[in-house]
Coordinates of C-alpha atoms in Angstrom, one line a residue:
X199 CA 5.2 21.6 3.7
X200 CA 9.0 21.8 3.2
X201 CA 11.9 19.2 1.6
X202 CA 15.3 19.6 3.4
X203 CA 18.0 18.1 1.8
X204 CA 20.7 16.4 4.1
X205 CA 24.1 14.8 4.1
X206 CA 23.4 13.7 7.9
X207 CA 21.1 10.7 8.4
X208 CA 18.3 11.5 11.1
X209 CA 19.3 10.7 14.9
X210 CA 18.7 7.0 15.4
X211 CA 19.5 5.1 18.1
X212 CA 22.5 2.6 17.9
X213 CA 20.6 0.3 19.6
X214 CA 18.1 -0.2 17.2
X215 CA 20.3 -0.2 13.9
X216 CA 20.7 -3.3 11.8
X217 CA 24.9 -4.5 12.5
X218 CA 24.7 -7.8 10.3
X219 CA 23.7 -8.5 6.6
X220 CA 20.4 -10.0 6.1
X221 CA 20.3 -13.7 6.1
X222 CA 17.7 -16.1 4.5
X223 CA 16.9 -18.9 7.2
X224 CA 14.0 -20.5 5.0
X225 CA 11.7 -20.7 2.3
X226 CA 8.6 -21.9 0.3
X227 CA 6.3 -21.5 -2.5
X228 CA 2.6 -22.4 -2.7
X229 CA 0.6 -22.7 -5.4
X230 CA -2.6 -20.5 -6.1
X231 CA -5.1 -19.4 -8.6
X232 CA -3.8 -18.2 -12.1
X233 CA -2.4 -15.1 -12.0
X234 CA -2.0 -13.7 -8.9
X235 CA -1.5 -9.5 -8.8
X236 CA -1.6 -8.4 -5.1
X237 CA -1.2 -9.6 -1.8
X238 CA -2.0 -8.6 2.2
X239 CA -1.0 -10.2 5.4
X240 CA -4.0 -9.4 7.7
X241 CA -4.4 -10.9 10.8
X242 CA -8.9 -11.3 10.5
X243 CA -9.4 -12.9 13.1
X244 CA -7.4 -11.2 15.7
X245 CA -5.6 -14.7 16.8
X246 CA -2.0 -13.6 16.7
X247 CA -1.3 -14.7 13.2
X248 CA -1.8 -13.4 9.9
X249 CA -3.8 -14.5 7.1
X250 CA -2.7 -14.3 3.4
X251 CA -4.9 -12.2 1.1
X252 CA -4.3 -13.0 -2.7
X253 CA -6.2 -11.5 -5.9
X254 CA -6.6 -13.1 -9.4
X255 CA -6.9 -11.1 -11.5
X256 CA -7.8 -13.3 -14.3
X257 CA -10.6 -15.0 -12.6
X258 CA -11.9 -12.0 -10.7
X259 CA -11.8 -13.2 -7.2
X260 CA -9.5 -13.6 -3.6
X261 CA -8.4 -16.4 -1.5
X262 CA -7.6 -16.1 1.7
X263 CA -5.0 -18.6 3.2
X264 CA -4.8 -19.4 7.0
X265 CA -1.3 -21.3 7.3
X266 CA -0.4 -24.5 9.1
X267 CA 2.8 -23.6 8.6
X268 CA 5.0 -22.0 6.4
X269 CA 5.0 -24.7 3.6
X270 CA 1.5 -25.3 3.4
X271 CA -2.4 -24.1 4.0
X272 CA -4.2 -25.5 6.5
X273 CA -7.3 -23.9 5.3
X274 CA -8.8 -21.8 2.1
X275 CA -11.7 -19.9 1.1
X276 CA -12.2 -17.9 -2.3
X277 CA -14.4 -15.2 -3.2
X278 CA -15.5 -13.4 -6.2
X279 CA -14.8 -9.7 -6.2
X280 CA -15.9 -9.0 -9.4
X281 CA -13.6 -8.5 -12.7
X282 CA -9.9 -7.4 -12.7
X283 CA -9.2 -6.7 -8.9
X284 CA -6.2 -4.8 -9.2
X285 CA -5.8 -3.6 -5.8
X286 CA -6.6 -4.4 -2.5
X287 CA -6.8 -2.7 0.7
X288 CA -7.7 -4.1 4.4
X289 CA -9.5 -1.5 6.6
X290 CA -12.2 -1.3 9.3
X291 CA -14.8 0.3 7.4
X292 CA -17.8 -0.1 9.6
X293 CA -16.3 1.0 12.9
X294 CA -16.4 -2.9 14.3
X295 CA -12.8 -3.1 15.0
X296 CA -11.7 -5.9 12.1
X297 CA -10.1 -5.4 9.1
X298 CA -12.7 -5.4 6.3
X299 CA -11.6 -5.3 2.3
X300 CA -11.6 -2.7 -0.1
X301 CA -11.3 -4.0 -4.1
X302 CA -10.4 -1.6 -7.1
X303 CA -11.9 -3.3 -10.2
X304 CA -9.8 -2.2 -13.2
X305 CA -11.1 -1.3 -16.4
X306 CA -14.3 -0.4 -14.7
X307 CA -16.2 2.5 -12.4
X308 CA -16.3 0.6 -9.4
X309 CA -14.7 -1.0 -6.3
X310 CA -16.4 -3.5 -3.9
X311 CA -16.3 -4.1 0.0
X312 CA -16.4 -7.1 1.3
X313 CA -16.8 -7.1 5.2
X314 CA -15.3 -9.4 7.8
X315 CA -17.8 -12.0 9.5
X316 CA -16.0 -12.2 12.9
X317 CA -15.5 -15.8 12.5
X318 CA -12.2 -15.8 10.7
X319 CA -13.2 -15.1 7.5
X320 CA -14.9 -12.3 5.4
X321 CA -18.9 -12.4 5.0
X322 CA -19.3 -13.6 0.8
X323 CA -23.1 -12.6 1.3
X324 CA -21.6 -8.9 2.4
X325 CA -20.1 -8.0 -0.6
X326 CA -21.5 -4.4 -1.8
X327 CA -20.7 -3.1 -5.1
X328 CA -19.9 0.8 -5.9
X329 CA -20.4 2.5 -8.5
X330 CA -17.7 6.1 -9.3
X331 CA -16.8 8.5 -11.8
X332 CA -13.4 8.1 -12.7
X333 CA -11.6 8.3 -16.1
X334 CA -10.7 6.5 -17.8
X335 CA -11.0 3.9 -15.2
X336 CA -10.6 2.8 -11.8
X337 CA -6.9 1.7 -10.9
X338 CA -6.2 2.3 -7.4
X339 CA -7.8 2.3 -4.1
X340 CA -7.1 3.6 -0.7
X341 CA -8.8 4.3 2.5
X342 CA -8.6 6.2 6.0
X343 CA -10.4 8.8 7.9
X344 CA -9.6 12.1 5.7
X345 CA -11.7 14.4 7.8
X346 CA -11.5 13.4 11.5
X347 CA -15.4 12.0 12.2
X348 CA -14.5 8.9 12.7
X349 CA -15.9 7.0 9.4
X350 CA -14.0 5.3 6.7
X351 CA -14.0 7.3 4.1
X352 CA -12.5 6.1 0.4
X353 CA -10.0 7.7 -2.3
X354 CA -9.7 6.4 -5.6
X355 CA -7.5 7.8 -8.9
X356 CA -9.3 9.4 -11.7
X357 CA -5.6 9.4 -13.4
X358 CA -6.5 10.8 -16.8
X359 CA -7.3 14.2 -15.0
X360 CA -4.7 13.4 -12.9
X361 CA -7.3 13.9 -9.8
X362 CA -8.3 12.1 -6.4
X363 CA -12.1 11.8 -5.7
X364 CA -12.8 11.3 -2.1
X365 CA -16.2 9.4 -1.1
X366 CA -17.1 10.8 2.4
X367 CA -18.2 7.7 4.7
X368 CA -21.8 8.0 6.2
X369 CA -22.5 6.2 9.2
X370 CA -25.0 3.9 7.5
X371 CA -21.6 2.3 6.0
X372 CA -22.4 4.0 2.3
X373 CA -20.7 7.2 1.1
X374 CA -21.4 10.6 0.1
X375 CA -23.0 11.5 -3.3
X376 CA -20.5 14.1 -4.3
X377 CA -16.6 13.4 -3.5
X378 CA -13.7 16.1 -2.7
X379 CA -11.9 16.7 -5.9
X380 CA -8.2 17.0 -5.6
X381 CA -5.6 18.0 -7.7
X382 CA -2.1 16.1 -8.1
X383 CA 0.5 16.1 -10.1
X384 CA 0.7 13.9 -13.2
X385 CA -0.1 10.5 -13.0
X386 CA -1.9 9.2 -9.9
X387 CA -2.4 6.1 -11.6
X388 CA 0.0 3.1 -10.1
X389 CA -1.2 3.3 -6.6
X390 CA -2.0 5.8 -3.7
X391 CA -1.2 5.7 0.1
X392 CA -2.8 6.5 2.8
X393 CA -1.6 7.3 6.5
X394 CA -1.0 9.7 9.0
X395 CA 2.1 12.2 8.2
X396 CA 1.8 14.6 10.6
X397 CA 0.7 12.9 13.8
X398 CA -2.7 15.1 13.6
X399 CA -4.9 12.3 13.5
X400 CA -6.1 13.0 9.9
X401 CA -5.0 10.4 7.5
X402 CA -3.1 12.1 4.4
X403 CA -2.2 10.6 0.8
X404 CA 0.5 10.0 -1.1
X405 CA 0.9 9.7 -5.2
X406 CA 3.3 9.1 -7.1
X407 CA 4.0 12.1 -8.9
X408 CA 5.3 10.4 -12.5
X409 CA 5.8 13.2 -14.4
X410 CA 7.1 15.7 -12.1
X411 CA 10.2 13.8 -10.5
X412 CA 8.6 13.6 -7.0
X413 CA 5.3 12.7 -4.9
X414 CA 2.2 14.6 -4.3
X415 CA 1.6 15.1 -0.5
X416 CA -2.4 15.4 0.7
X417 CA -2.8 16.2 3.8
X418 CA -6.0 15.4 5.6
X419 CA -6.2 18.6 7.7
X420 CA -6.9 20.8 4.6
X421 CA -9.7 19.0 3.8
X422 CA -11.3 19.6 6.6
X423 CA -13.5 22.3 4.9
X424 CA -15.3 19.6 2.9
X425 CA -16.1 17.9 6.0
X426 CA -19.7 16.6 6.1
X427 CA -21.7 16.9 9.2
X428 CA -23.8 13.9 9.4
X429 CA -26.9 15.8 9.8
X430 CA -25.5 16.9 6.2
X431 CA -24.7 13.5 5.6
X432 CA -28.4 12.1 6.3
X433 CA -29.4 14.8 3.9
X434 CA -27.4 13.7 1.1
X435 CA -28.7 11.0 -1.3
X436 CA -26.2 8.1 -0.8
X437 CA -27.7 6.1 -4.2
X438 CA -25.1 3.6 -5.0
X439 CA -26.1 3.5 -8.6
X440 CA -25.7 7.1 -8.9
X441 CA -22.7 7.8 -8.1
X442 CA -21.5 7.5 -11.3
X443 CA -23.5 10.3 -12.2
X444 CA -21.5 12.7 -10.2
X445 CA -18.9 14.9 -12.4
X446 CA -15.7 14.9 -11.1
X447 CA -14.4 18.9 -12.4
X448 CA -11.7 21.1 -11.4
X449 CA -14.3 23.7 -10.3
X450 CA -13.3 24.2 -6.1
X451 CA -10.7 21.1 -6.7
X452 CA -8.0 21.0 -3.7
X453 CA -4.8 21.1 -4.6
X454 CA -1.9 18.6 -3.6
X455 CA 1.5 19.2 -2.6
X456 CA 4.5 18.5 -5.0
X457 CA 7.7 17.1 -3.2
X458 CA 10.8 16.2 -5.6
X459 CA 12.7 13.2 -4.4
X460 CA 14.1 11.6 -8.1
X461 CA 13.0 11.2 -11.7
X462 CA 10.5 8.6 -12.5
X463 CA 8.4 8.2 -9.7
X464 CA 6.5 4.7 -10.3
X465 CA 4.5 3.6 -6.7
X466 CA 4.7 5.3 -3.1
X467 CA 4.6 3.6 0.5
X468 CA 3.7 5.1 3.9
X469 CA 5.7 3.7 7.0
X470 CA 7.9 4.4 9.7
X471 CA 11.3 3.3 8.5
X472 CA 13.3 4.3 11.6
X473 CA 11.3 3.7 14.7
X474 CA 10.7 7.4 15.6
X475 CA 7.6 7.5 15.6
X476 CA 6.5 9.3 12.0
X477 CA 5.9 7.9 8.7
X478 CA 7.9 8.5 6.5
X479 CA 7.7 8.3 2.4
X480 CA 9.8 5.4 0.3
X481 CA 9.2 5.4 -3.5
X482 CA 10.0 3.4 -6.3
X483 CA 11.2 4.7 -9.0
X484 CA 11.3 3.2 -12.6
X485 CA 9.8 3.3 -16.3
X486 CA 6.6 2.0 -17.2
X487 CA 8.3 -0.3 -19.6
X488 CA 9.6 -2.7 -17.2
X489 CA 12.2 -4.1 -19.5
X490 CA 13.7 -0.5 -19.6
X491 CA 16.3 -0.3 -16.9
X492 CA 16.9 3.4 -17.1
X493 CA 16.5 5.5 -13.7
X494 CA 15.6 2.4 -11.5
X495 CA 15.9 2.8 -7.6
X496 CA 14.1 3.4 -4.7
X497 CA 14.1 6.9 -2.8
X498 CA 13.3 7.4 1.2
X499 CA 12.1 10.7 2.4
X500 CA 12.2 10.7 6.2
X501 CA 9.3 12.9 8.1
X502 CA 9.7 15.1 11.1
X503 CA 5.7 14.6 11.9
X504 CA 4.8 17.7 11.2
X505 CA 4.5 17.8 7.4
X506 CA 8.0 18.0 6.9
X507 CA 10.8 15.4 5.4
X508 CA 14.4 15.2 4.0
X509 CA 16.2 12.5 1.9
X510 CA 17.3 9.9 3.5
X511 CA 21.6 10.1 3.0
X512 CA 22.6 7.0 0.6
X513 CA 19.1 7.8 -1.6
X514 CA 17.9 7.6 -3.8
X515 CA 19.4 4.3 -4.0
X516 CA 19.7 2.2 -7.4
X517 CA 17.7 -1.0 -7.1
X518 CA 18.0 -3.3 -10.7
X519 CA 15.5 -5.7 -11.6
X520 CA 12.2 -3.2 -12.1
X521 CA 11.1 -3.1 -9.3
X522 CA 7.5 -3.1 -8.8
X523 CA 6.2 -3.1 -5.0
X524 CA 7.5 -2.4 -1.7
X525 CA 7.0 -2.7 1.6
X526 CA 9.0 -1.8 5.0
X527 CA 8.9 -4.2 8.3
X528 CA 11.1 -6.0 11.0
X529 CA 12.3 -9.1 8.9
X530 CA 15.0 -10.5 11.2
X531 CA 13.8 -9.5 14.9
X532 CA 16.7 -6.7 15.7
X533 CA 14.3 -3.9 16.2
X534 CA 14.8 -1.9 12.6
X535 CA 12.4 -2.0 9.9
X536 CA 14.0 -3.1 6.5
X537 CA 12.6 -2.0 3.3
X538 CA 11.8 -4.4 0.8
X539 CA 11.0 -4.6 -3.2
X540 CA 9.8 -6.8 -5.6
X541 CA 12.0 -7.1 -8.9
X542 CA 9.7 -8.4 -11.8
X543 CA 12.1 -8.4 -14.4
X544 CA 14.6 -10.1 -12.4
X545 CA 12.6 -12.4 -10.3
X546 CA 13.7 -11.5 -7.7
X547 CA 13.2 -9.4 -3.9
X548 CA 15.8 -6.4 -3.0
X549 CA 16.2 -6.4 0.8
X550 CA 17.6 -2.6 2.1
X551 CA 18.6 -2.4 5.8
X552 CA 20.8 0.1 7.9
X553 CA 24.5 -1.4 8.5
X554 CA 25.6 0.2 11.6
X555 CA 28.8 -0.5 11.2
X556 CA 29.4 0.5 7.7
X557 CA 27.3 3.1 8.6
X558 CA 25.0 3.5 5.6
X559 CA 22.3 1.4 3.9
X560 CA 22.6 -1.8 2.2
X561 CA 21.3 -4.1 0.5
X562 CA 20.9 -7.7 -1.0
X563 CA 18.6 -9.9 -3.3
X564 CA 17.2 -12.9 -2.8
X565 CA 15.1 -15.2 -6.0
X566 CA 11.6 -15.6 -5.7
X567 CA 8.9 -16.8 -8.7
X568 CA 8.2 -15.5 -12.2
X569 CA 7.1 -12.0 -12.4
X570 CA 7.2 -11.1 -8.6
X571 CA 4.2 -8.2 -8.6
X572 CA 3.4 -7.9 -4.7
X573 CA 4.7 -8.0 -1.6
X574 CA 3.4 -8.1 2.1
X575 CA 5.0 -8.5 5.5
X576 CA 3.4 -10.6 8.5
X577 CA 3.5 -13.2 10.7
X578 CA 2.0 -16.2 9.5
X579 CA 2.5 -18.4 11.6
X580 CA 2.2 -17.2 15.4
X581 CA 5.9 -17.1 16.0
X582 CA 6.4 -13.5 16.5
X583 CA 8.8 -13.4 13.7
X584 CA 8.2 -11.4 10.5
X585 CA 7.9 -13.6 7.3
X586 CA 8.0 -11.8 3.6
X587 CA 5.4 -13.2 1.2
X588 CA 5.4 -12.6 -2.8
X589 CA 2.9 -12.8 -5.2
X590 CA 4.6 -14.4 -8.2
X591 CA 2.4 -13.2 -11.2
X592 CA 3.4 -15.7 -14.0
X593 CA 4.1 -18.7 -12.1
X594 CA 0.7 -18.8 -10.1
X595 CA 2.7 -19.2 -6.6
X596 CA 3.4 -16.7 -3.2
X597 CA 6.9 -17.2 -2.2
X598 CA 7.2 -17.1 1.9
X599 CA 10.6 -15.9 2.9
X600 CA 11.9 -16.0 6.8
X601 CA 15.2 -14.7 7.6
X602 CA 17.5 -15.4 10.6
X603 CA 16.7 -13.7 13.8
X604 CA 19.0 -11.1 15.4
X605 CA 17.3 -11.6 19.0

């Protein structure tokens, strides 16, 4: 894998640049359970519009909200996901073509599923609890197909050895006693990504690299010689309640890839940030102390698809406020994804988009709750317009954000 450093942005097409500044249109806030840490957008029931997926992570459980329309929920059904759910993660993991959910339980050595009933909603009766080895505990969750057979297989952080276990999926729908041990740079402890880089059809993973000034780069093709067969998979005791038991040790460990973008790296995302086709690599990048303001910003490392990325010209890219989460989507309808951060010491969201005419990025902030924490991108409401909805941590509401249309 190889960095190039650029003062030239990458060829994009002038008729797919942003040409005006962003502009809100409207806005709301609804209330929801105390505390809420993460959120999704996740259309469940394949109707056209997305559902809102929101944690407590005081009261151990999710709610999922199926809007009316943008100022209220028409309907609502909670869950308990057992204690702490600090990170969720919507993926078909039983090969039935609807999102399922993955939930990392902090401060413990497990993670749950809870599957998707078909019906709209996810199956409470469903819920399966796993047990893993990580130290000190589990933080962050991620999931994809890592060695090309076709099963959901699931990473989580084991940040204290600054690792990756891998739980191979089995067919069955459990996982693989022992995991592929992998190697990243320190601390793979805020979050993870997962996604395709290199258009291969493996999934790879991302970490934020907070130590080392950079990213850690997995790709799934070179784990392809820990690939289980799934005769060697029906020969494998897929106990649950022993795989906790399993020893997660540097001995035959992969190694990840160490790419240097800008001091401070605090949480990756995966997307494709200018419609050609690869995914490319944003970062945010601060202190753990979010009322230090020291080396705050957001880098975007564009890939070529083939393993390969540069820094995007104009980043890394100061961003105030500590920001927090991020996520990259059409907001305003003009064809060009926008990249967007929460700000939790400054309440506020930090929207980045391309100016064509100015030629170089942007960007603007607009006030949301206390403590924004998470941030998702959907349409809610079946208009085939992109709304931005935050999870506002201290003041127990999700902001929902729609800005003017370009069409």
């Amino acid at each position: 894998m190889k960095i190039f450093y650029s003062l030239f942005l990458i060829a994009i097409s002038p008729l797919v640049l942003s040409v005006q500044a962003i502009e809100l249109s409207d806005s709301a806030t609804i209330s929801v359970d105390e505390g809420p840490n993460k959120i999704l957008a996740v259309d469940i029931d394949k109707d056209g519009k997305d559902e809102l997926i929101v944690s407590s992570h005081p009261d151990g459980v999710i709610s999922v909200l199926k809007l009316r329309e943008l100022t209220r929920a028409a309907s609502k059904i909670t869950y308990s996901v057992g204690v702490n759910p600090s990170e969720l993660v919507a993926f078909d993991m039983n090969n039935d073509h609807y999102k399922d959910l993955l939930i990392a339980n902090h401060e413990t050595n497990h993670f749950h599923i809870l599957y998707n009933n078909k019906k709209g909603w996810f199956d409470a009766n469903s819920i399966k609890k796993h047990s893993v080895n990580t130290k000190p505990h589990i933080h962050t969750i991620g999931a994809g197909d890592f060695n090309g057979d076709k099963l959901a297989d699931v990473v989580i952080d084991s940040w204290e050895n600054s690792q990756l276990a891998i739980y191979w999926g089995a067919a069955n729908g459990n996982f693989a006693l022992n995991p592929a041990i992998i190697n990243v740079s320190e601390q793979p402890r805020t979050n993870l990504a997962a996604g395709d880089l290199d258009n291969d059809e493996y999934d790879d993973i991302v970490t934020p690299a907070t130590r080392h000034n950079g990213v850690s780069v997995v790709l799934g093709a070179t784990l392809t010689k820990t690939k289980l067969t799934n005769a060697e998979l029906a020969n494998t005791k897929l106990a649950n309640t022993n795989l906790a038991n399993t020893k997660l040790a540097n001995t035959n460990a992969l190694g990840a890839q160490l790419i240097a973008n800008a001091p401070k790296a605090f949480l990756v995302k995966i997307a494709d940030t200018n419609n050609d086709g690869n995914n490319d690599i944003i970062t945010i990048h601060r202190n753990a102390n979010f009322n230090d303001s020291n080396g705050e910003g957001i880098s975007l490392l564009l890939g070529n698809g083939k393993g390969d990325f540069e820094l995007a010209k104009g980043f890394p890219m100061t961003i105030s406020g500590a920001p927090s989460a991020v996520v990259s989507g059409d907001i305003n309808a003009d064809g060009f994804p926008e990249i967007i951060s929460t700000n939790y010491r400054t309440n506020n969201i930090a929207v980045i988009y391309y100016d064509n005419k100015l030629e170089q990025y942007q960007h603007k902030y607009f006030a949301v709750g206390l403590r924004p924490e998470s941030i998702a991108i959907g349409d809610v409401d079946g208009d085939n317009l992109n709304e931005v909805i935050v999870a506002n941590r201290e003041s127990n509401t999700i902001s929902l954000l729609r800005f003017k249309s370009r069409q």
